[in-house]
Tab-separated table of C-alpha atoms in Angstrom:
chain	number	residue	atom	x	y	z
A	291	UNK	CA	-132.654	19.160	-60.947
A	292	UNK	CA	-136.193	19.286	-62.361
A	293	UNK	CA	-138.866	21.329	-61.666
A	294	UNK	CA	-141.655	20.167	-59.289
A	295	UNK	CA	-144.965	20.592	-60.993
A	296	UNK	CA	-147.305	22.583	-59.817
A	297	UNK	CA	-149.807	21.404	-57.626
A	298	UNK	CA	-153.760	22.448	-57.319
A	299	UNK	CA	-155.181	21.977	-53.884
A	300	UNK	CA	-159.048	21.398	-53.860
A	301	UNK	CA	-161.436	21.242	-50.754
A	302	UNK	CA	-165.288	21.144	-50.827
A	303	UNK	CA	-166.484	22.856	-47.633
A	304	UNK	CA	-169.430	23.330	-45.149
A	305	UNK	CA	-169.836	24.264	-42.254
A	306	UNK	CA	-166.282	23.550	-41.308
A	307	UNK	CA	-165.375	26.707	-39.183
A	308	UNK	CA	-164.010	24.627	-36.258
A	309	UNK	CA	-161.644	23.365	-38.540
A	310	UNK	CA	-161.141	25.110	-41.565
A	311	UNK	CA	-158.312	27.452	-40.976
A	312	UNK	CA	-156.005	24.578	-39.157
A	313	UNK	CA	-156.689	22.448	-42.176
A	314	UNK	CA	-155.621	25.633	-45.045
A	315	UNK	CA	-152.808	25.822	-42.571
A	316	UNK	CA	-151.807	22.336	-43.273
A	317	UNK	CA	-151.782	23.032	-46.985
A	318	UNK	CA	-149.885	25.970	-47.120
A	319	UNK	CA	-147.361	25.002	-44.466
A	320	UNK	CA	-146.374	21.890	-46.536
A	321	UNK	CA	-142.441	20.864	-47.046
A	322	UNK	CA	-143.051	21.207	-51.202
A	323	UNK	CA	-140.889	23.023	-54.127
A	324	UNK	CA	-143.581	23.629	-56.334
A	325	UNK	CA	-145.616	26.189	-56.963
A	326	UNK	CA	-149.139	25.840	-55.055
A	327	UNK	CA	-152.993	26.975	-54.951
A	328	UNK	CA	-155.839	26.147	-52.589
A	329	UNK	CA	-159.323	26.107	-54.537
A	330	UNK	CA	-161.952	26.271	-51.725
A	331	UNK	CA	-165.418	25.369	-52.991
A	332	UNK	CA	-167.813	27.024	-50.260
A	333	UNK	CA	-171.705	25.435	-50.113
A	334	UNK	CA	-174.058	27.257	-47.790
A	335	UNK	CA	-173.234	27.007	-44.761
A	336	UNK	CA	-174.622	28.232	-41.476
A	337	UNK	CA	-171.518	29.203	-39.358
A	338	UNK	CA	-168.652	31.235	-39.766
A	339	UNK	CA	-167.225	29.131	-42.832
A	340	UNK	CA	-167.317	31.879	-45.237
A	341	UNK	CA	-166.221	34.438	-43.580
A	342	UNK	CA	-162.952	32.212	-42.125
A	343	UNK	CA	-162.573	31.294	-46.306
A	344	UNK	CA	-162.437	35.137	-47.444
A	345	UNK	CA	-160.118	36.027	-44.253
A	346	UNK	CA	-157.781	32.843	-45.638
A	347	UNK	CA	-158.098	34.638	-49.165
A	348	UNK	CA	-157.499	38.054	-47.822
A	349	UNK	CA	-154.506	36.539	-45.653
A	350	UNK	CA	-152.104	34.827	-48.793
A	351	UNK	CA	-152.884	35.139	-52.412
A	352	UNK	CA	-152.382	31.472	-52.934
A	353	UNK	CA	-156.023	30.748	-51.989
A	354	UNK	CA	-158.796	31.054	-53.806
A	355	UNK	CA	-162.898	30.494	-53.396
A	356	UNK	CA	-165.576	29.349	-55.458
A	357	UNK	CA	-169.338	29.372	-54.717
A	358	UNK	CA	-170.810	25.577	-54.437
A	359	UNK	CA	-174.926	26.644	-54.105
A	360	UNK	CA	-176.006	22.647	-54.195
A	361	UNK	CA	-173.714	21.883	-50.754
A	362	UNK	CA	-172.989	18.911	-52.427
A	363	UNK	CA	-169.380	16.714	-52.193
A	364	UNK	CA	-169.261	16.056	-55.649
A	365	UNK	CA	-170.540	19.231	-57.182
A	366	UNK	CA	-167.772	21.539	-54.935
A	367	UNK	CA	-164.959	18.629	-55.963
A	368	UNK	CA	-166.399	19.532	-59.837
A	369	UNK	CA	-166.299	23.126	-59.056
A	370	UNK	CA	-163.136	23.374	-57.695
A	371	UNK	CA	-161.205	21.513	-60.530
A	372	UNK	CA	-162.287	23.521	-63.004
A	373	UNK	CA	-161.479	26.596	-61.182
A	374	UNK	CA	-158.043	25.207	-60.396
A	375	UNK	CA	-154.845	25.101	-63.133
A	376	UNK	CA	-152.094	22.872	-62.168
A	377	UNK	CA	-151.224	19.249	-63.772
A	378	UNK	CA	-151.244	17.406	-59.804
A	379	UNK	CA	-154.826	17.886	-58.006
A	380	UNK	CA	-154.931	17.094	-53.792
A	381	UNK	CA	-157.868	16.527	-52.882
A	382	UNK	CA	-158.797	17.805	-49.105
A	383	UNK	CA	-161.393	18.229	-47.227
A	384	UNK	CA	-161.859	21.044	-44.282
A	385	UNK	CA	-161.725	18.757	-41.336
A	386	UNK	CA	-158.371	16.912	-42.841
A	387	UNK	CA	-154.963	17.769	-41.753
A	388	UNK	CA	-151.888	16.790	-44.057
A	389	UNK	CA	-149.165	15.861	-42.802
A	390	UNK	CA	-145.835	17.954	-43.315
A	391	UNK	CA	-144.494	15.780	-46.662
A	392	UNK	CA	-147.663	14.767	-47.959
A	393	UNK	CA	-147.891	16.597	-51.360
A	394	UNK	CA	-144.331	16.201	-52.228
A	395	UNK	CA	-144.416	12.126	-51.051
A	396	UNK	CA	-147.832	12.028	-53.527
A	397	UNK	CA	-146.063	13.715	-56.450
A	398	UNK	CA	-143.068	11.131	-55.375
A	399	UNK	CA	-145.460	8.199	-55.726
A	400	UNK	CA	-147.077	9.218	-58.968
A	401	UNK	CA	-143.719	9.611	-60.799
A	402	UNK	CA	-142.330	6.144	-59.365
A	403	UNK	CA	-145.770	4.114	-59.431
A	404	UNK	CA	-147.368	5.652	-62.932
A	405	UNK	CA	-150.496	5.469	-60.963
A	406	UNK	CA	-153.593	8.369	-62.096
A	407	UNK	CA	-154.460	8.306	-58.028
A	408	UNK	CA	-152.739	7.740	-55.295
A	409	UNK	CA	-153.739	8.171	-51.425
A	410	UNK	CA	-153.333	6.419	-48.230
A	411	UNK	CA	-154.433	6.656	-44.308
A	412	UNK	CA	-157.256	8.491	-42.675
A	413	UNK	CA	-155.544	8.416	-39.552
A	414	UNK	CA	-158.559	9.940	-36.701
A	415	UNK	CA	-157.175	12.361	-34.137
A	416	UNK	CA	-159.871	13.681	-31.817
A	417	UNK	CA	-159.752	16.871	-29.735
A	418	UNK	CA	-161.384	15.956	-26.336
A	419	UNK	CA	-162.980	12.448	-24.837
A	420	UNK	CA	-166.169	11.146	-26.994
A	421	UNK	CA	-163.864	12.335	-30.332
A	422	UNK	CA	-160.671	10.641	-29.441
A	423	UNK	CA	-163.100	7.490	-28.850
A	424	UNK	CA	-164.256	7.935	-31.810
A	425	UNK	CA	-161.268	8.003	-33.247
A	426	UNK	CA	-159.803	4.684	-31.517
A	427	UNK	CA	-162.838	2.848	-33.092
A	428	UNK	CA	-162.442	4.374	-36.708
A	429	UNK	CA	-158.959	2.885	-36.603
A	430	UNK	CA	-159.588	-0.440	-35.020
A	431	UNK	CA	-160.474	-3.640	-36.545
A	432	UNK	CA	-162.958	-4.313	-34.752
A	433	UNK	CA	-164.713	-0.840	-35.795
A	434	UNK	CA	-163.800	-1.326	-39.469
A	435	UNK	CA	-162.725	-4.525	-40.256
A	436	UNK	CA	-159.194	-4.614	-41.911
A	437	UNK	CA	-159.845	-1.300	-44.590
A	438	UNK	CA	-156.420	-0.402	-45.122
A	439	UNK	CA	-156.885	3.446	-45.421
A	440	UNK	CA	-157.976	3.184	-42.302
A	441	UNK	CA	-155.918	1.130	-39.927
A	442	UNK	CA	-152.988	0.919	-42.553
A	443	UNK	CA	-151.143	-1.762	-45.042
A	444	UNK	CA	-149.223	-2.660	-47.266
A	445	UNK	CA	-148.434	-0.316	-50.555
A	446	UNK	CA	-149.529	-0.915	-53.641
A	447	UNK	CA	-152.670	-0.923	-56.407
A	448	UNK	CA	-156.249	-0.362	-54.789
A	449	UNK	CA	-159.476	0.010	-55.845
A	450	UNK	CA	-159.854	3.357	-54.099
A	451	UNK	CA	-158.160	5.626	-51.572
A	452	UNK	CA	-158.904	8.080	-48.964
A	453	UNK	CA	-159.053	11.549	-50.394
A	454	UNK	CA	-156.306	11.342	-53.705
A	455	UNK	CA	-153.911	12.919	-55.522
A	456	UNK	CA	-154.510	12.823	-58.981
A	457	UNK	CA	-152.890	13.624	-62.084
A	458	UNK	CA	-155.125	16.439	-63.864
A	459	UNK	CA	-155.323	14.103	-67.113
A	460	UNK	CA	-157.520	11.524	-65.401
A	461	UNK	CA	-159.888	13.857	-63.708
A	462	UNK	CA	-160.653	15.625	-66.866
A	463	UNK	CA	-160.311	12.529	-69.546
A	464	UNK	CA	-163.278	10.946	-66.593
A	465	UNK	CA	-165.101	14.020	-66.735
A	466	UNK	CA	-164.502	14.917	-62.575
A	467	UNK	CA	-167.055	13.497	-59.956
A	468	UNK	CA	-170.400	12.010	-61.308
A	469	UNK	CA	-172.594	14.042	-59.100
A	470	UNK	CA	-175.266	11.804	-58.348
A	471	UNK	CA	-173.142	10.361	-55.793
A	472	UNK	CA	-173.156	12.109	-52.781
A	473	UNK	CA	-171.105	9.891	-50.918
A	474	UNK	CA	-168.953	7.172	-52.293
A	475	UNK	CA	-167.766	9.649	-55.379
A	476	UNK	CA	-164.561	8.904	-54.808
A	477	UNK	CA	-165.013	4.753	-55.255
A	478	UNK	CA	-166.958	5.193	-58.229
A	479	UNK	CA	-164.577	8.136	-59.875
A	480	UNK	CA	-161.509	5.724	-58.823
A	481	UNK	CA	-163.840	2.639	-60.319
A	482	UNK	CA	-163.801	4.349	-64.150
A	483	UNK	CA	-160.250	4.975	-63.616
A	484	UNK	CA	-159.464	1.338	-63.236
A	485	UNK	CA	-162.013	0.640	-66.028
A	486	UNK	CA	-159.959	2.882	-68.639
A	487	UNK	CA	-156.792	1.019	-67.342
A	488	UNK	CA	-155.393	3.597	-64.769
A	489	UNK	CA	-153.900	2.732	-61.551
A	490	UNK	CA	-155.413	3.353	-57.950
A	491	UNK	CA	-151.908	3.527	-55.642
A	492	UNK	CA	-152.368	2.921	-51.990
A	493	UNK	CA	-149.705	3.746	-49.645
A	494	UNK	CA	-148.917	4.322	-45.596
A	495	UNK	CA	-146.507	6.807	-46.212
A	496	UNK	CA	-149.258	8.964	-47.092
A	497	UNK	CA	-151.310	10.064	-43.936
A	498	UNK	CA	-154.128	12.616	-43.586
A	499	UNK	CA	-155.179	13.803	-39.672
A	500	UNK	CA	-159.141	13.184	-39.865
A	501	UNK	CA	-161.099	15.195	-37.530
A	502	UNK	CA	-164.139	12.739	-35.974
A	503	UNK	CA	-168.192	13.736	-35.974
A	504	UNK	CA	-168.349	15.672	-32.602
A	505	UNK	CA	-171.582	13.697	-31.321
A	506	UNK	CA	-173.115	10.407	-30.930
A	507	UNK	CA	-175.996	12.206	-33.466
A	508	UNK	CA	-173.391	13.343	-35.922
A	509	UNK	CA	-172.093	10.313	-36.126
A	510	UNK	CA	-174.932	8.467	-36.660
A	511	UNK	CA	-175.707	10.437	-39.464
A	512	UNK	CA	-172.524	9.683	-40.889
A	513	UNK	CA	-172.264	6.302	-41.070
A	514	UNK	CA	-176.114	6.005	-42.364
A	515	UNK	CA	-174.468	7.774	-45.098
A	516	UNK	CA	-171.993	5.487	-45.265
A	517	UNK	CA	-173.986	2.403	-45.406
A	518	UNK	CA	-176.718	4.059	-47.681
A	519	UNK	CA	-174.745	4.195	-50.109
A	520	UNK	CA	-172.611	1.388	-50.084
A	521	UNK	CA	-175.721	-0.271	-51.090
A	522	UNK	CA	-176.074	1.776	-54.299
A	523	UNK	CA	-172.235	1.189	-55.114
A	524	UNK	CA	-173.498	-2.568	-54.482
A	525	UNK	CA	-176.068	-2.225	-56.969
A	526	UNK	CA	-174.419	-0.051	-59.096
A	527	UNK	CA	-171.435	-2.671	-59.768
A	528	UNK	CA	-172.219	-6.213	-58.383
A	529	UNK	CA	-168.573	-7.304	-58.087
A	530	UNK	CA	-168.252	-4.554	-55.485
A	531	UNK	CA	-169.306	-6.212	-52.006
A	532	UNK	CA	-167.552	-8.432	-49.919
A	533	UNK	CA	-168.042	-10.254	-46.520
A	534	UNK	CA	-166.816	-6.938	-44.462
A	535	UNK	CA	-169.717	-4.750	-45.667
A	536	UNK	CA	-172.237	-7.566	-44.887
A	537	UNK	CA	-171.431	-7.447	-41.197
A	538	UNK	CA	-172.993	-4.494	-40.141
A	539	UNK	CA	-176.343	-5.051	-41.667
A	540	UNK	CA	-176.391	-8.655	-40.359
A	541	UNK	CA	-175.648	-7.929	-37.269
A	542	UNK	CA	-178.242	-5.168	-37.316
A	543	UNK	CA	-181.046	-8.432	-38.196
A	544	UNK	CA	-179.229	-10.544	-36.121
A	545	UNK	CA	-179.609	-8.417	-32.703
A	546	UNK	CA	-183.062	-7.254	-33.861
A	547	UNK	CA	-184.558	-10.264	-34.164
A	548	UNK	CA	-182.788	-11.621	-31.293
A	549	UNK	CA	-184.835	-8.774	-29.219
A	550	UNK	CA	-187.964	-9.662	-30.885
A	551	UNK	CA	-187.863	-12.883	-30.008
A	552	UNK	CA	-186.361	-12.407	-26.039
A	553	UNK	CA	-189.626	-9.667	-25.438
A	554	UNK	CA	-192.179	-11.973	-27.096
A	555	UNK	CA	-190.991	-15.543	-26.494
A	556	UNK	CA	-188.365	-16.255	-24.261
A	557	UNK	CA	-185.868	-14.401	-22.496
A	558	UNK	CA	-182.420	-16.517	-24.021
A	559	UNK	CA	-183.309	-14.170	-27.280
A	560	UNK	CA	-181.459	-11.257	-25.542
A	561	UNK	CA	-178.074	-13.493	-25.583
A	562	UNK	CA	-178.132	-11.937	-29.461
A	563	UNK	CA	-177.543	-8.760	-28.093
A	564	UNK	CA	-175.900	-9.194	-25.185
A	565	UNK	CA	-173.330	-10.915	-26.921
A	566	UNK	CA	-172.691	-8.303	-29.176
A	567	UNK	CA	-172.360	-5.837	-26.409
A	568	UNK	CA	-170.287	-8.050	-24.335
A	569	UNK	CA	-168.171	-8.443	-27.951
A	570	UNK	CA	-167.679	-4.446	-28.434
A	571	UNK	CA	-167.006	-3.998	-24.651
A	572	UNK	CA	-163.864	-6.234	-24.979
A	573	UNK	CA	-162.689	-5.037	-28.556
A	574	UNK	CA	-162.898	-1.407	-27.324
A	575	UNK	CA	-159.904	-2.290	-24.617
A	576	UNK	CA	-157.013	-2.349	-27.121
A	577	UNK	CA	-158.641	0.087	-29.132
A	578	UNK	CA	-158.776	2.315	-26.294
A	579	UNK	CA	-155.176	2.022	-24.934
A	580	UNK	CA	-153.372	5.138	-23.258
A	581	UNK	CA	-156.726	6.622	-23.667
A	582	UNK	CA	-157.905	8.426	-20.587
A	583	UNK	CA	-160.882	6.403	-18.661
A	584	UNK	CA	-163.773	9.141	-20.137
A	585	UNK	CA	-162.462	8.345	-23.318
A	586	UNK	CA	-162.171	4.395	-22.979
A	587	UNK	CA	-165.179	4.006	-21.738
A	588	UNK	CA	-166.977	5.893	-24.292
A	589	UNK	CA	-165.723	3.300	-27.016
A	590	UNK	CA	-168.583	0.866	-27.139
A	591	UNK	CA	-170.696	3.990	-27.714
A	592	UNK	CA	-168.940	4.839	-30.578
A	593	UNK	CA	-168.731	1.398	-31.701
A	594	UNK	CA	-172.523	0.348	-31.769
A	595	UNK	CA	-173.168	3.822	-33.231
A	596	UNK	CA	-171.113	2.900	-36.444
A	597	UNK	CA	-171.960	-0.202	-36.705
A	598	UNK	CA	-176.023	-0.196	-36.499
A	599	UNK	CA	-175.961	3.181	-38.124
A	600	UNK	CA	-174.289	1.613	-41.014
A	601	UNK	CA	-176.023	-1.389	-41.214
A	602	UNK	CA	-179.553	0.242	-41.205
A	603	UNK	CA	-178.472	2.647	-43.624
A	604	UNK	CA	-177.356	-0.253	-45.744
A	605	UNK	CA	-180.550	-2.198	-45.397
A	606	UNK	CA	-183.033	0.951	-46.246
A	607	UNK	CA	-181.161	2.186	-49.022
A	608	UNK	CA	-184.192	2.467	-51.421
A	609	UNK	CA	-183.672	0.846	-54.742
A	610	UNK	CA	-185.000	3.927	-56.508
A	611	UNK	CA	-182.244	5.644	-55.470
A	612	UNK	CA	-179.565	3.110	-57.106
A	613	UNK	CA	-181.591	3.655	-60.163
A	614	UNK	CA	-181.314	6.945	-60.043
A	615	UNK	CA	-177.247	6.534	-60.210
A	616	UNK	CA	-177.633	3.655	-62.387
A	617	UNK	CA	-179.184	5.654	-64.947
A	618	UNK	CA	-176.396	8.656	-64.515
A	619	UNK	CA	-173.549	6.078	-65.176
A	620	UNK	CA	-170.115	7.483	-66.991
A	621	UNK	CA	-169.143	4.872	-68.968
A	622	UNK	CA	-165.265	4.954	-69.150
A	623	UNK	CA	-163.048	7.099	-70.950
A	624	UNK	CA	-160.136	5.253	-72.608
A	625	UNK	CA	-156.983	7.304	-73.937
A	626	UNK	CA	-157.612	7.002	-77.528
A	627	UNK	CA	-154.669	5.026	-79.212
């Protein structure tokens, strides 16, 4: 029977001490043959995240830190590769929790599907009442539109996935993360490994246990993020954008103007919003079932959070920023014949 290959675990952390040892626990717990490491890339943070990081080193010899001064996603993902040896590289992050079979159903999936990537559900578990609301909304429709890595699918090719498991090759023939992304790195790493001709493998067999923002503010922050730069992907690479990314920023115009107009001219301008609220308050029912009522009713919150968060993000994404990327684009990298 052959050997399973090695496999190098890589997470980019900060400020994940509330999390951090459940999620190495995860890793090194996992039903796999091969031989393993955990590469933690550690950015500054402000808690007790270091200090867990070198007890987790102290604790098994299969884990391993390296500094990450910039705090950035990308530039801890870059660090961590090339600190890390093996041909298969997981990519985790310190609030994600792998399920038991996860590494050895990736390797699986790369030998059967050829792909260079393959990942598959963010599945959202909160740990008390506003995060498992959070959590129903991050894995309803209604709070992300039909996104299969997050409220599940069908398997097969996508153009990226939650998280990955990569074959080494592709990282380094890419060149790793372009860092000018700080968010959406892995969509535009995952784009130039479509571009060269490699295959982006989603599947639900493949599920990560995602740890939700802990406050309305958090959150908020978040999903600014999120829609910030989706608008530089947008710019970045036109074909990118479809009708499910448009929603949140038109609904953002949409309700504004709609209070505009119900303070200034008449009052039938604030059916806009109260639409949408009345909309939210009735999506967050199945999204909420079993919930307990603090939870459930805590929905809509979450909700409206992500969605206006997102869509103002989206809308004051500056343009000088997507030139910014635009100008640090990879082209890329073809195998050479």
């Amino acid at each position: 029977m052959p050997t399973a290959p090695a496999v190098s675990v890589i997470m980019p952390v900060l400020n994940e001490e509330r999390h951090l040892r459940d999620s190495v626990r995860h890793i090194l717990e996992q039903e796999y043959d091969g031989e393993m490491e955990v590469v933690i890339a550690l950015g500054p943070s402000t808690d007790r995240t270091d200090e867990i990081a070198a007890e987790l080193v102290r604790e098994d010899p299969r884990v391993h830190t390296v500094p990450n001064p910039t705090g950035r996603t990308p530039a801890a993902l870059n660090a961590a590769i090339k600190a890390s040896r093996h041909p298969i590289v997981v990519r985790v992050d310190g609030h994600g929790m792998l399920s038991a079979n996860y590494i050895a159903t990736a390797v699986r999936l790369l030998e059967e599907t050829g792909a260079q990537n393959v990942g598959g559900i963010m599945h959202a578990e909160g740990e008390n009442d506003w995060e498992h609301a959070v959590a129903a909304a991050m894995t309803s429709r209604i709070g992300v539109g039909n996104a299969a890595f997050h409220t599940g699918g069908q398997a097969g090719p996508a153009e990226t996935v939650y998280l990955g498991v990569f074959r080494r090759e592709a990282l380094e023939q890419q060149g790793g993360y372009n860092e000018e992304f700080i968010r959406a790195q892995d969509w535009e790493l995952n784009f130039r490994i479509r571009e060269a001709g490699g295959l982006i493998w989603f599947s639900p067999e493949l599920k990560v246990q995602y740890r939700p923002r802990p406050s309305v503010k958090a959150l908020a922050k978040q999903y600014k993020d999120y829609g910030r730069w989706r608008h530089v992907v947008a710019r970045y690479h036109q074909g990118s954008i479809n009708l499910r990314y448009l929603a949140p920023p038109a609904a953002v115009c949409v309700i504004t103007a709609g209070i505009v107009v119900g303070a200034a001219v008449t009052p039938l301008g604030f059916v806009i919003p109260a639409g949408y609220l009345a909309a939210i308050t009735a999506g967050s029912v199945p999204a909420g079932k079993g919930l307990p009522l603090k939870a459930r009713l805590q929905i809509p919150v979450a909700l409206a959070t992500m969605h206006m968060s997102w869509g103002f993000g989206f809308l004051t994404s500056p343009r000088s920023l997507a030139r910014k990327v635009i100008a640090s684009r990879r082209p890329a990298v073809r195998t050479a014949a």
